[in-house]
Short mmCIF file of C-alpha atoms in Angstrom, two decimals:
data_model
loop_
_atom_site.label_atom_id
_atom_site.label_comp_id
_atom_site.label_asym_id
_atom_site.label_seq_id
_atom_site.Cartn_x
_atom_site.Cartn_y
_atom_site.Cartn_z
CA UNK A 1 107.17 236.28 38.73
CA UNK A 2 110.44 237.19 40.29
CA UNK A 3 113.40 234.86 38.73
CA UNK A 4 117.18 234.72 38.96
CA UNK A 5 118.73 233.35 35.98
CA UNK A 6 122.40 232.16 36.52
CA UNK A 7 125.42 231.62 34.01
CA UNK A 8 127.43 228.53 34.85
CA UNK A 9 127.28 227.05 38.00
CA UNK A 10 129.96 225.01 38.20
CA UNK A 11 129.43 223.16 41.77
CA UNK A 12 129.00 226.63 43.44
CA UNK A 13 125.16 226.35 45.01
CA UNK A 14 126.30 227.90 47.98
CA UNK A 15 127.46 231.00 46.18
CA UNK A 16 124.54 231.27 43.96
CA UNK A 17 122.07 231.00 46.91
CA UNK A 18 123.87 233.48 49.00
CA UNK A 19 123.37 236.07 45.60
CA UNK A 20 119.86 235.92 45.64
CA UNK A 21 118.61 236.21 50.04
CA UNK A 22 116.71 238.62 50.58
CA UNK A 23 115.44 239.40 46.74
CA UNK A 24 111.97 237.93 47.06
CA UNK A 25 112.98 235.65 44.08
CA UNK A 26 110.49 232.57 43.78
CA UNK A 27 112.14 230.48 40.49
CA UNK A 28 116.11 230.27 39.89
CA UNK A 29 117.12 229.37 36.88
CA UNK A 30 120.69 227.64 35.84
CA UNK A 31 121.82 227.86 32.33
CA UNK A 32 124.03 225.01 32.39
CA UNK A 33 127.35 223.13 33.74
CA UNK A 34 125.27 222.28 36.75
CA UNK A 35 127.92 219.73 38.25
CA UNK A 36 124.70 217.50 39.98
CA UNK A 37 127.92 215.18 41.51
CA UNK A 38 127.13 213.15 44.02
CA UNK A 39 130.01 211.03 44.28
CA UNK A 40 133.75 209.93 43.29
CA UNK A 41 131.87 207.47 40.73
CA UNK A 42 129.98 210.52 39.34
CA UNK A 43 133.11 212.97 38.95
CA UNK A 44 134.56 210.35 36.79
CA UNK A 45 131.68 210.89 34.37
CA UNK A 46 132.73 214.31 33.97
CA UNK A 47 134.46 216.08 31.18
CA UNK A 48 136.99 217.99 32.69
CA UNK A 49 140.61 218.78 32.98
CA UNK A 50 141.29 216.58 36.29
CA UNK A 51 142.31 220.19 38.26
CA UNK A 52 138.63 221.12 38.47
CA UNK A 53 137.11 217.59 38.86
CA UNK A 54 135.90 218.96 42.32
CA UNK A 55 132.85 217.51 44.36
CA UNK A 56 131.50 221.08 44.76
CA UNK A 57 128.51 222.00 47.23
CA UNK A 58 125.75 219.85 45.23
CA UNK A 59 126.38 216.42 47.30
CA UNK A 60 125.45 218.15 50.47
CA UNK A 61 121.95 219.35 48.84
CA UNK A 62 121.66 215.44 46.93
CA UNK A 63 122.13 214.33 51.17
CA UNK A 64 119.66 216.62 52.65
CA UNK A 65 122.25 218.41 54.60
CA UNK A 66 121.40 222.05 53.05
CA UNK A 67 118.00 222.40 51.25
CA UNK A 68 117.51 224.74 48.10
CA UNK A 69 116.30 228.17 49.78
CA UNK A 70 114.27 228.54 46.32
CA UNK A 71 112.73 226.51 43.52
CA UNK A 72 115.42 225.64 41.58
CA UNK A 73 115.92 224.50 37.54
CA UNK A 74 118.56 223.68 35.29
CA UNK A 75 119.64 222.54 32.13
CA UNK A 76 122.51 220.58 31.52
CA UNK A 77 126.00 222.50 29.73
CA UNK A 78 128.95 220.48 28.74
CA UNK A 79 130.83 220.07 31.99
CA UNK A 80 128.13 217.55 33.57
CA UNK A 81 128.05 214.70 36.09
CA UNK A 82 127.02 212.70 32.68
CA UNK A 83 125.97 209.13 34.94
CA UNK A 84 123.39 211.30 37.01
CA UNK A 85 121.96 213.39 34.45
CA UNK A 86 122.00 210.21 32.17
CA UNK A 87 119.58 208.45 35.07
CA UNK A 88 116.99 211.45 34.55
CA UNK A 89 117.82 211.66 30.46
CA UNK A 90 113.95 212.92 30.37
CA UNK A 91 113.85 215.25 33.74
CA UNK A 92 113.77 214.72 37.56
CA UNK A 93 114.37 216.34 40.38
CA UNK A 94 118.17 215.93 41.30
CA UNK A 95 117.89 217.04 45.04
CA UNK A 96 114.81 218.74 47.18
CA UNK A 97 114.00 221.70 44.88
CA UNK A 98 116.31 221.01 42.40
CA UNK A 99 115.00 220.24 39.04
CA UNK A 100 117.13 218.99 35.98
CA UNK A 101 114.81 219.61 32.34
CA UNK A 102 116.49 216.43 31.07
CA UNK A 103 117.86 216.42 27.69
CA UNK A 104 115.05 219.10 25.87
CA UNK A 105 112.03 220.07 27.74
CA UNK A 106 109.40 221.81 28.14
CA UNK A 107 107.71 222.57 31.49
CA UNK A 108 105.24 224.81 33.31
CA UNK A 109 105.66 226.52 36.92
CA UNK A 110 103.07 228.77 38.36
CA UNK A 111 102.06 230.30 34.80
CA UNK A 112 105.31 230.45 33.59
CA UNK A 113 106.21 228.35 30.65
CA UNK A 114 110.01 227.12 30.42
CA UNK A 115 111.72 225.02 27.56
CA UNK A 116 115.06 223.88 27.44
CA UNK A 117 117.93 222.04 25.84
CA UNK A 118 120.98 220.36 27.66
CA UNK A 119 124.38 220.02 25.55
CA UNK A 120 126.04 221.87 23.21
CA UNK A 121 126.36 221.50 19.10
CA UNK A 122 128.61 219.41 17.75
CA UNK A 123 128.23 219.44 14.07
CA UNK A 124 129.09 215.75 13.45
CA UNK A 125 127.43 214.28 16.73
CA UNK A 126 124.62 216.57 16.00
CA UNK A 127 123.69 214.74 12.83
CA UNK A 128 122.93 211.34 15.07
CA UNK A 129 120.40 210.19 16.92
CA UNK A 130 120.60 210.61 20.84
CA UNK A 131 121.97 207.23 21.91
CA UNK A 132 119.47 205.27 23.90
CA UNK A 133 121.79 204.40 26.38
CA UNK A 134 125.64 204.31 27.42
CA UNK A 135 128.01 202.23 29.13
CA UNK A 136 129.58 203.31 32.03
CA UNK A 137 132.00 204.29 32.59
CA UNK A 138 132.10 205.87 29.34
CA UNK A 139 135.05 205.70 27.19
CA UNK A 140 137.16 209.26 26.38
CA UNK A 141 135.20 209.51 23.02
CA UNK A 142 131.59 208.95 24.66
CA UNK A 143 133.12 211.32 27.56
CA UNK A 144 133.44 214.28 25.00
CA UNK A 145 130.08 213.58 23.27
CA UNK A 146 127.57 212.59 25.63
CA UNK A 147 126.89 215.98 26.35
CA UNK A 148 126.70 216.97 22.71
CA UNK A 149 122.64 217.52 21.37
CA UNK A 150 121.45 216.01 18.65
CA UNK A 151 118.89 216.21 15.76
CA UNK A 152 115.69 214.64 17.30
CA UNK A 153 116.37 216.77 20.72
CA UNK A 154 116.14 219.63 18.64
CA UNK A 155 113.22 218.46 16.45
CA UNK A 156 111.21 217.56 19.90
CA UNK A 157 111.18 221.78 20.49
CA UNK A 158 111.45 222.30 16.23
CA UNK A 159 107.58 220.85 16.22
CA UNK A 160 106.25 223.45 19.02
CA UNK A 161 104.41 226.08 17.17
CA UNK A 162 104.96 229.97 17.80
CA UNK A 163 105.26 230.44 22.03
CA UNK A 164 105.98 234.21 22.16
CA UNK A 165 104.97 233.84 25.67
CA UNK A 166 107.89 231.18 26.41
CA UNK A 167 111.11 231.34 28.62
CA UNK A 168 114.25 229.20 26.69
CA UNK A 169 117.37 228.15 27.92
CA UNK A 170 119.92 226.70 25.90
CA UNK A 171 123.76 226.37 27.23
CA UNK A 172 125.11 227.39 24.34
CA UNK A 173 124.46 231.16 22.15
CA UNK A 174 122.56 230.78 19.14
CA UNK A 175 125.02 231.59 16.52
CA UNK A 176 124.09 235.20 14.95
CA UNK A 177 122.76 236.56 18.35
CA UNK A 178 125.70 238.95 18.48
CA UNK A 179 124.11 240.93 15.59
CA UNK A 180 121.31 241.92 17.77
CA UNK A 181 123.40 243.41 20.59
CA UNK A 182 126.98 245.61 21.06
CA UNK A 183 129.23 243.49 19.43
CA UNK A 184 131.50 245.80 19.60
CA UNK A 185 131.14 245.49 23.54
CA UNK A 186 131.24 241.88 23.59
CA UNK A 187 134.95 241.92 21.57
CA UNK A 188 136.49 244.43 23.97
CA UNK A 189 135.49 242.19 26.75
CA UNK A 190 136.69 238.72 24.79
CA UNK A 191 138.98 239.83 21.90
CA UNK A 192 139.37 235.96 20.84
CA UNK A 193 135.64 235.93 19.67
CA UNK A 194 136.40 237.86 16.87
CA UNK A 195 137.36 234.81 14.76
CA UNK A 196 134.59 232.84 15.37
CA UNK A 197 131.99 235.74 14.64
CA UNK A 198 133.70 236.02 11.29
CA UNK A 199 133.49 232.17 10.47
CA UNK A 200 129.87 232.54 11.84
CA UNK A 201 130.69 229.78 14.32
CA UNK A 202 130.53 231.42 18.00
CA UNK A 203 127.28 229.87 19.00
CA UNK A 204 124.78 227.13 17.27
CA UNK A 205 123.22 227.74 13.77
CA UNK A 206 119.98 225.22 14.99
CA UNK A 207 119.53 227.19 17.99
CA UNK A 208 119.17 230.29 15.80
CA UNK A 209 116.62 228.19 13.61
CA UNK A 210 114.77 227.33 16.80
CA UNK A 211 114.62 231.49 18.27
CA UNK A 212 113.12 232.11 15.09
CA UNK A 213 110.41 229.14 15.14
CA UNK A 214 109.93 230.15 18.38
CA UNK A 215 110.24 233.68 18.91
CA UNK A 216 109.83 232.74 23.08
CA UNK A 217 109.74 236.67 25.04
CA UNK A 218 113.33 235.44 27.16
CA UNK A 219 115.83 233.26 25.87
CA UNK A 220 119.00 232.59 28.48
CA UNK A 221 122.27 231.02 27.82
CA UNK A 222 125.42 231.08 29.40
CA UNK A 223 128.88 229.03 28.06
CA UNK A 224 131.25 231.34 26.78
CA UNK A 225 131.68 233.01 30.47
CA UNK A 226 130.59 236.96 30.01
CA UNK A 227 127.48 238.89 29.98
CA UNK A 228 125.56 239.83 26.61
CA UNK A 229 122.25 241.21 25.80
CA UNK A 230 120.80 241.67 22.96
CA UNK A 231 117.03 242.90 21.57
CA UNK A 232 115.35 240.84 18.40
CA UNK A 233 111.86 242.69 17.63
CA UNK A 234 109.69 240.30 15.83
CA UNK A 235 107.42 243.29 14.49
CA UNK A 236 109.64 245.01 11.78
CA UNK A 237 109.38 242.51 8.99
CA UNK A 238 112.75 240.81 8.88
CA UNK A 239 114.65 240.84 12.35
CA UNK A 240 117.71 242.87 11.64
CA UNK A 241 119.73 244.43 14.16
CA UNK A 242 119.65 248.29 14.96
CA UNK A 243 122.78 249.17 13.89
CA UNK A 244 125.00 247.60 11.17
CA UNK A 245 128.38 245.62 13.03
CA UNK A 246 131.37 245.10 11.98
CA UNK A 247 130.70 241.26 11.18
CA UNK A 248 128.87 240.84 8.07
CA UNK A 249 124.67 241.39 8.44
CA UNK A 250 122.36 240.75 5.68
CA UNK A 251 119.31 242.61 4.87
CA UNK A 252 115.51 241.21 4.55
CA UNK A 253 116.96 240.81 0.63
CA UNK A 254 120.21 238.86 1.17
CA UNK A 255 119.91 237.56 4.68
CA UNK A 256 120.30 234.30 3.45
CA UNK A 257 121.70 231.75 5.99
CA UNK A 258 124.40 229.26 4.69
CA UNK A 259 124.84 225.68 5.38
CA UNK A 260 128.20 224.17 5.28
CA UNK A 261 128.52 220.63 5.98
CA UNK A 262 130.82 218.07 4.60
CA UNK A 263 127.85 215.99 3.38
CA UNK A 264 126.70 218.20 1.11
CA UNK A 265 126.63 218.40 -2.63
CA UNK A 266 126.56 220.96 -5.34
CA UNK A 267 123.47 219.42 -7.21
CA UNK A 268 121.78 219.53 -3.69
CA UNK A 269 121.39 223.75 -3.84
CA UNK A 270 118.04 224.61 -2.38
CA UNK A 271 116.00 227.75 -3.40
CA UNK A 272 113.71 228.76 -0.63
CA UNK A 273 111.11 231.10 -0.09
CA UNK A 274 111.81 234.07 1.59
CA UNK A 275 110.06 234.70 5.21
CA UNK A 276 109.92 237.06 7.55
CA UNK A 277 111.34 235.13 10.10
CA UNK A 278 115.13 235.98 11.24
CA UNK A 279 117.12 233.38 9.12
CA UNK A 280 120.18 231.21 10.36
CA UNK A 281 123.79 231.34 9.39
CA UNK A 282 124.78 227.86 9.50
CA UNK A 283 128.42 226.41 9.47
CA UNK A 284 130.29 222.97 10.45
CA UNK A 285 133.30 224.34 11.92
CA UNK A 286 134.32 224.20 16.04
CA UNK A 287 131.71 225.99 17.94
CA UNK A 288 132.55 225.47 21.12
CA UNK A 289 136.32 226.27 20.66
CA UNK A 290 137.64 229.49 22.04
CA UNK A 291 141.18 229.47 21.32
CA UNK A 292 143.38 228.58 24.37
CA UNK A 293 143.74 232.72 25.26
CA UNK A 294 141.77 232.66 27.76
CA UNK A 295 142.44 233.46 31.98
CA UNK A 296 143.87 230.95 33.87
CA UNK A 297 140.92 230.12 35.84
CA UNK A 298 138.45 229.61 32.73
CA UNK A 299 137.68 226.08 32.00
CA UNK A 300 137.63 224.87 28.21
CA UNK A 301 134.63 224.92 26.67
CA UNK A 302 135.11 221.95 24.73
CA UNK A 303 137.56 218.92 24.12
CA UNK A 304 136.70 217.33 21.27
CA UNK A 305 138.69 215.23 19.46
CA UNK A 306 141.12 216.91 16.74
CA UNK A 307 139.72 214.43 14.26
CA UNK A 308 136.16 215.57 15.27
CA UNK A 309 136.94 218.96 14.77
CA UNK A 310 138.81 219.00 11.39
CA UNK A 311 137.74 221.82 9.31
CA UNK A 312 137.09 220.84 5.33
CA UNK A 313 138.37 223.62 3.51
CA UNK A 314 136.27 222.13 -0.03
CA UNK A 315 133.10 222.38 1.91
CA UNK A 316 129.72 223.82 0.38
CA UNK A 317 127.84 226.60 1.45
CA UNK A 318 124.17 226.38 0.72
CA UNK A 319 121.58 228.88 0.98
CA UNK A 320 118.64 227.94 3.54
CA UNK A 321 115.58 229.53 4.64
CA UNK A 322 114.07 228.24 8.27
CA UNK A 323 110.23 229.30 8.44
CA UNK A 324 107.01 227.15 9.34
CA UNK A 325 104.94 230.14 10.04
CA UNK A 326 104.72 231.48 6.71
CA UNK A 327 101.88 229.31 5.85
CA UNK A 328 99.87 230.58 9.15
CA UNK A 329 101.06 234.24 7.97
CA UNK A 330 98.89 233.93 4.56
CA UNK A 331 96.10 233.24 6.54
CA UNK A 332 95.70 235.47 9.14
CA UNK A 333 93.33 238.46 8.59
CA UNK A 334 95.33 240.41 11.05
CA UNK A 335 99.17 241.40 11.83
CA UNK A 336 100.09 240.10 15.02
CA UNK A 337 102.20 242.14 17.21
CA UNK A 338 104.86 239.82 18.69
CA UNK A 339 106.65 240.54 22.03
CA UNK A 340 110.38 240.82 21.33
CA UNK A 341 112.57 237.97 22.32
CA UNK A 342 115.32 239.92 25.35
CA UNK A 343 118.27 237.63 25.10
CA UNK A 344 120.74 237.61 27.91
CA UNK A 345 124.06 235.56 28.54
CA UNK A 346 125.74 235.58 32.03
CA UNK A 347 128.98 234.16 33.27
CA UNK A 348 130.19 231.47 35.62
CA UNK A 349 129.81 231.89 39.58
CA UNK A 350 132.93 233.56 40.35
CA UNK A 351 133.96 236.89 42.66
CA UNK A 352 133.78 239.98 40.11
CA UNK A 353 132.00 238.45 37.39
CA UNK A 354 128.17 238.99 36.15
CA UNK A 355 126.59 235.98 36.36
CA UNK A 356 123.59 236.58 38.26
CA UNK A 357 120.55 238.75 37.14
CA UNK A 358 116.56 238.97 38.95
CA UNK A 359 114.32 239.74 36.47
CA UNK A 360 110.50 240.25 36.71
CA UNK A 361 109.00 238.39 33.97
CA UNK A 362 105.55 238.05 32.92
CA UNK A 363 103.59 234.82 33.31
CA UNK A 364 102.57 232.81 30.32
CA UNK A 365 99.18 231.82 31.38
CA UNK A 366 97.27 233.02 34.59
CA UNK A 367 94.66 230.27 33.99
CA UNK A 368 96.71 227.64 33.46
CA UNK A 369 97.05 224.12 35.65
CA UNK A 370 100.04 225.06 37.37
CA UNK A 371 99.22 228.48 38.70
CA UNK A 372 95.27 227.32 40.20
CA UNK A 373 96.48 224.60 43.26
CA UNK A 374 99.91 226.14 45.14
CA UNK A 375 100.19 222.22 46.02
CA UNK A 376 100.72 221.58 42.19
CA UNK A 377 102.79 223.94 40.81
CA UNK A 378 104.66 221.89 38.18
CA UNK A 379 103.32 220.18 35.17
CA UNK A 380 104.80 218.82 32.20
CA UNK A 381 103.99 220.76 28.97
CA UNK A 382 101.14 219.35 26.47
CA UNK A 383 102.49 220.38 23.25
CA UNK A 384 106.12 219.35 24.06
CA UNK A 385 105.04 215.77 25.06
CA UNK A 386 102.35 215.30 21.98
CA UNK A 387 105.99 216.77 19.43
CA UNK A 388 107.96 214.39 22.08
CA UNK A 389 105.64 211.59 21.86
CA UNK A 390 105.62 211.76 17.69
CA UNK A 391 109.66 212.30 17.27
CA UNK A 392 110.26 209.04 19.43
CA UNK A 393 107.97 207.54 17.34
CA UNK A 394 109.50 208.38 13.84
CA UNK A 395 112.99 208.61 14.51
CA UNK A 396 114.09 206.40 11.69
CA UNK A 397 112.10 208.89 9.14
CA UNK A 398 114.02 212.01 11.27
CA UNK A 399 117.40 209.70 10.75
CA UNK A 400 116.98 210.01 6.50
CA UNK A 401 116.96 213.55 6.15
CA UNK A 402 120.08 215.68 5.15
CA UNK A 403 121.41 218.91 7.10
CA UNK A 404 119.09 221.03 5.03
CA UNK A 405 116.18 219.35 5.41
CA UNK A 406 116.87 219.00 9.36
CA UNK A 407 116.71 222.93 8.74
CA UNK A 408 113.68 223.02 6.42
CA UNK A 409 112.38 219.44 6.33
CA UNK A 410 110.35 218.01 3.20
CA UNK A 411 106.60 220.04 3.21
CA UNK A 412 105.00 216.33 3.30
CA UNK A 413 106.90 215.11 6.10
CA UNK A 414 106.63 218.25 8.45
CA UNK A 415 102.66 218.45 7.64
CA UNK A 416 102.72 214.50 8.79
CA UNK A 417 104.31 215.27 11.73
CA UNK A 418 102.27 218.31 12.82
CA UNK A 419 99.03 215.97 12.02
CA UNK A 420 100.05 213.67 14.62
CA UNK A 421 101.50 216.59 16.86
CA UNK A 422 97.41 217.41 17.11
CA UNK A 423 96.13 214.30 17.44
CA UNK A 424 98.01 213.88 20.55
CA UNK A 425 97.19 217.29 21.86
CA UNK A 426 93.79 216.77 20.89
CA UNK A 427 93.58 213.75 22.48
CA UNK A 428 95.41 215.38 26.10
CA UNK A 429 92.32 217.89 25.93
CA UNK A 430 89.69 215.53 26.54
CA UNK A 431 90.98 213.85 29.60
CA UNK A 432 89.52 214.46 33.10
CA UNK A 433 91.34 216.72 35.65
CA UNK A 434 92.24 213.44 37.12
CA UNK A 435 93.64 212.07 34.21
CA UNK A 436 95.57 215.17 32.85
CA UNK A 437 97.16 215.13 36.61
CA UNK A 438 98.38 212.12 36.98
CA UNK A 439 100.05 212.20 34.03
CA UNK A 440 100.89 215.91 33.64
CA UNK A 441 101.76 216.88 37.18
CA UNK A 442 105.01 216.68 38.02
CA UNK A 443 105.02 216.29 41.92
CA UNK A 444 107.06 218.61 43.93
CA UNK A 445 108.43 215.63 46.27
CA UNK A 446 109.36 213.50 43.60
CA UNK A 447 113.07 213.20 44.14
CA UNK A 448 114.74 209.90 45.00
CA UNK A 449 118.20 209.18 46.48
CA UNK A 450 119.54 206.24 44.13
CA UNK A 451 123.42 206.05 44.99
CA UNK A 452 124.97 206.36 47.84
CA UNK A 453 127.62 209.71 48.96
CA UNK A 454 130.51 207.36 49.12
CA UNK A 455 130.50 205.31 45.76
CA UNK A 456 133.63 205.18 43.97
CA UNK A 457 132.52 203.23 40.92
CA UNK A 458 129.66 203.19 38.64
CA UNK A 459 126.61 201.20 38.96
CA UNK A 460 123.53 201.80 37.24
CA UNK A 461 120.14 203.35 38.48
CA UNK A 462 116.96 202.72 38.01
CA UNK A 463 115.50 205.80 38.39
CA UNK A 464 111.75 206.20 39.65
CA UNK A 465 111.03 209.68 37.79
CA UNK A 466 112.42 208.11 34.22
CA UNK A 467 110.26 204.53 35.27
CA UNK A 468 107.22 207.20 35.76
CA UNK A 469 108.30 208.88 32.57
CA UNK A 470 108.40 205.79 30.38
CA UNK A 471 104.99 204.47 31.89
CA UNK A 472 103.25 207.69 30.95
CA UNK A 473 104.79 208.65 27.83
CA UNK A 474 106.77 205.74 26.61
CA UNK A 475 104.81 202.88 26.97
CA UNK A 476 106.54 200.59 24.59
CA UNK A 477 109.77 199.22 26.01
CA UNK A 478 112.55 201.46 25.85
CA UNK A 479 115.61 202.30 28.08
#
């Protein structure tokens, strides 16, 4: 399948779509700061600098004046009409065409299997549970974290099992990827980074856990506003880069990723097994910061609170290990050769800058749902709604674990959890075609107009897609 993947939109649809006429492209894919604002009441729900709280060219697509020229997805990034997104937390369409993958996802479209997770890491607000629901309009210290991801978003795409045939998106870089690409490159182009790859805090240390759960074929990010590619090949023991950098790398020996969070002890020093998989430097300090040298027209990446952001100088570093396959290694008969997981970042929608690339990508599954019936093209993924189904479920278990054992959770609990990750797939595979559609299927014409182009203030949604949602997959009451 032919797919654009785009950097950060920021409100620029028009641009975008004018990039890709005449490619043939049949999916386009936005890796974050989408801008889905609809109206004055929405803008206000967006963390920005008030110079760039602009309406941008979505509210004409939300209207029906202009319609998406191509299938359309996104994830959310950190610069987010928060109320709108908020009133599809679990996925909807925004507009005709327009798809949002809600707060982590996974979904199928003609073959192709795509997961995703809105937000950005916050090390503190990571360590919560997503909040069931604001109040809007949100205050400045919900403003600054709403769009933050936390522990049982991750965990929802943690529980998937190996997908080497998967696309992922995630706003933010995995922290580490730079290893596996010219890093070198990358500093010439943004000199500032140089810190933050030597505090091992340029991207997200759980993202880095999840490429290496995962090990999807394409993995897509955007954020930090410049192009980077980089190569991990699952098929020489431990993933190391090519070429040794000039930031520290670790061998299959010593790769061993470090944890350092303010609630952590000495006594709690964890010994790990080593695996094969890739590991994950971990660390608590700003992720998302970039230093303020950078071109007048860039927008901040973050504004977190000062206080949010202090840095604890007496903070432990603890040596973790992130693998689940292991135990599936011992018992296979057989190596498995593993595509290699491309990783590409792209920049914002602006004249001169790469932020646009069409790539040809392989589909998952040729016989799956989604690619038999051109009239349903989009379904809902089994495995992520069994892992989705069992996180909502256990949240207050999820809630007692420490940073490490978010990273490598206790063998008893993780076995509990994949048990009743089967049971639900098991119990998805025995429905009728009729069944696994109306429940599965995610209907192309599903999008609803809620509020109205000329709101100024908030009021709250109901929105059908979530109500459908909720009925299907959440049938207890929740918000």
């Amino acid at each position: 399948m032919k797919v654009a993947i785009e950097g950060c939109c920021h409100g620029c649809l028009d641009n975008i779509y004018k990039s890709i006429e005449n490619k043939e492209v049949e999916l386009l894919i936005i890796c974050g700061d989408f801008q889905s604002v609809r109206n004055d009441a929405d803008l206000q729900s967006m963390s920005v600098p008030e110079k760039y709280k602009m309406m941008g060219d979505f509210q004409d697509y939300y209207m029906g004046k202009k319609k998406a020229p191509v299938f359309t997805i996104f994830i959310g990034g950190n610069h987010e009409s928060s109320s709108y997104l908020e009133e599809l937390k679990y996925g909807g369409f925004v507009a005709p065409r327009i798809y949002y993958m809600g707060r982590s996802s996974v979904v199928w479209y003609k073959g192709l299997r795509i997961g995703g997770l809105s937000g950005v890491y916050h090390k503190n607000n990571f360590m919560k549970l997503s909040q069931e629901k604001y109040s809007f309009p949100l205050n400045p210290s919900s403003l600054r974290s709403i769009y933050h991801y936390r522990k049982d978003d991750y965990f929802k795409l943690k529980l998937l099992g190996e997908a080497n045939n998967m696309i992922m998106l995630t706003h933010d870089w995995p922290e580490g990827i730079y290893n596996y690409g010219d890093v070198r490159q990358l500093l010439k182009l943004k000199p500032f980074f140089k810190q933050d790859i030597q505090k091992r805090d340029l991207g997200s240390p759980f993202t880095m856990s999840l490429l290496s759960t995962l090990r999807p074929n394409y993995w897509f990010s955007a954020h930090l506003h410049t192009k980077f590619s980089a190569f991990v090949d699952w098929n020489v023991g431990t993933a190391v880069p090519k070429k040794r950098r000039d930031v520290d790398l670790e061998t299959k020996a010593d790769i061993a990723k470090r944890v350092k969070f303010d609630d952590v002890k000495p006594s709690c020093e964890t010994d790990l097994k080593t695996s094969s998989n890739p590991t994950v430097e971990v660390r608590s300090t700003k992720t998302e910061k970039l230093s303020n040298k950078m071109d007048d027209g860039e927008i901040l990446l973050d504004m977190d609170d000062e206080e949010e952001n202090q840095i604890n100088e007496d903070e432990i570093i603890l040596e973790v290990k992130d693998d689940y396959t292991e135990k599936k290694k011992e018992k296979r008969q057989e190596p498995k050769l593993l595509k290699p997981t491309h990783f590409l970042a792209l920049d914002k929608c602006l004249p001169r800058r790469k932020y646009m690339e069409v790539i040809d990508i392989p589909l998952s599954d040729i016989n799956h749902a989604s690619n038999k019936d051109e009239m349903k093209p989009f379904y809902y993924d089994t495995e992520y709604i069994s892992s989705f189904k069992v996180i909502e479920s256990c949240k207050e278990k999820l809630n007692m674990l420490t940073v490490e054992e978010i990273l490598y959770p206790p063998l008893n609990l993780y076995e509990e959890l994949i048990y009743a990750k089967k049971n639900y797939l098991r119990s998805f595979e025995l429905m009728s075609n009729e069944e696994y559609d109306r429940m599965f299927n995610i209907g192309m014409n599903s999008f609803v107009q809620t509020a109205k182009p000329n709101e100024k203030h908030y009021k709250e949604y109901r929105n059908p897609q979530t109500e459908k949602f909720k009925i299907n997959f959440l049938p207890h009451d929740s918000t």
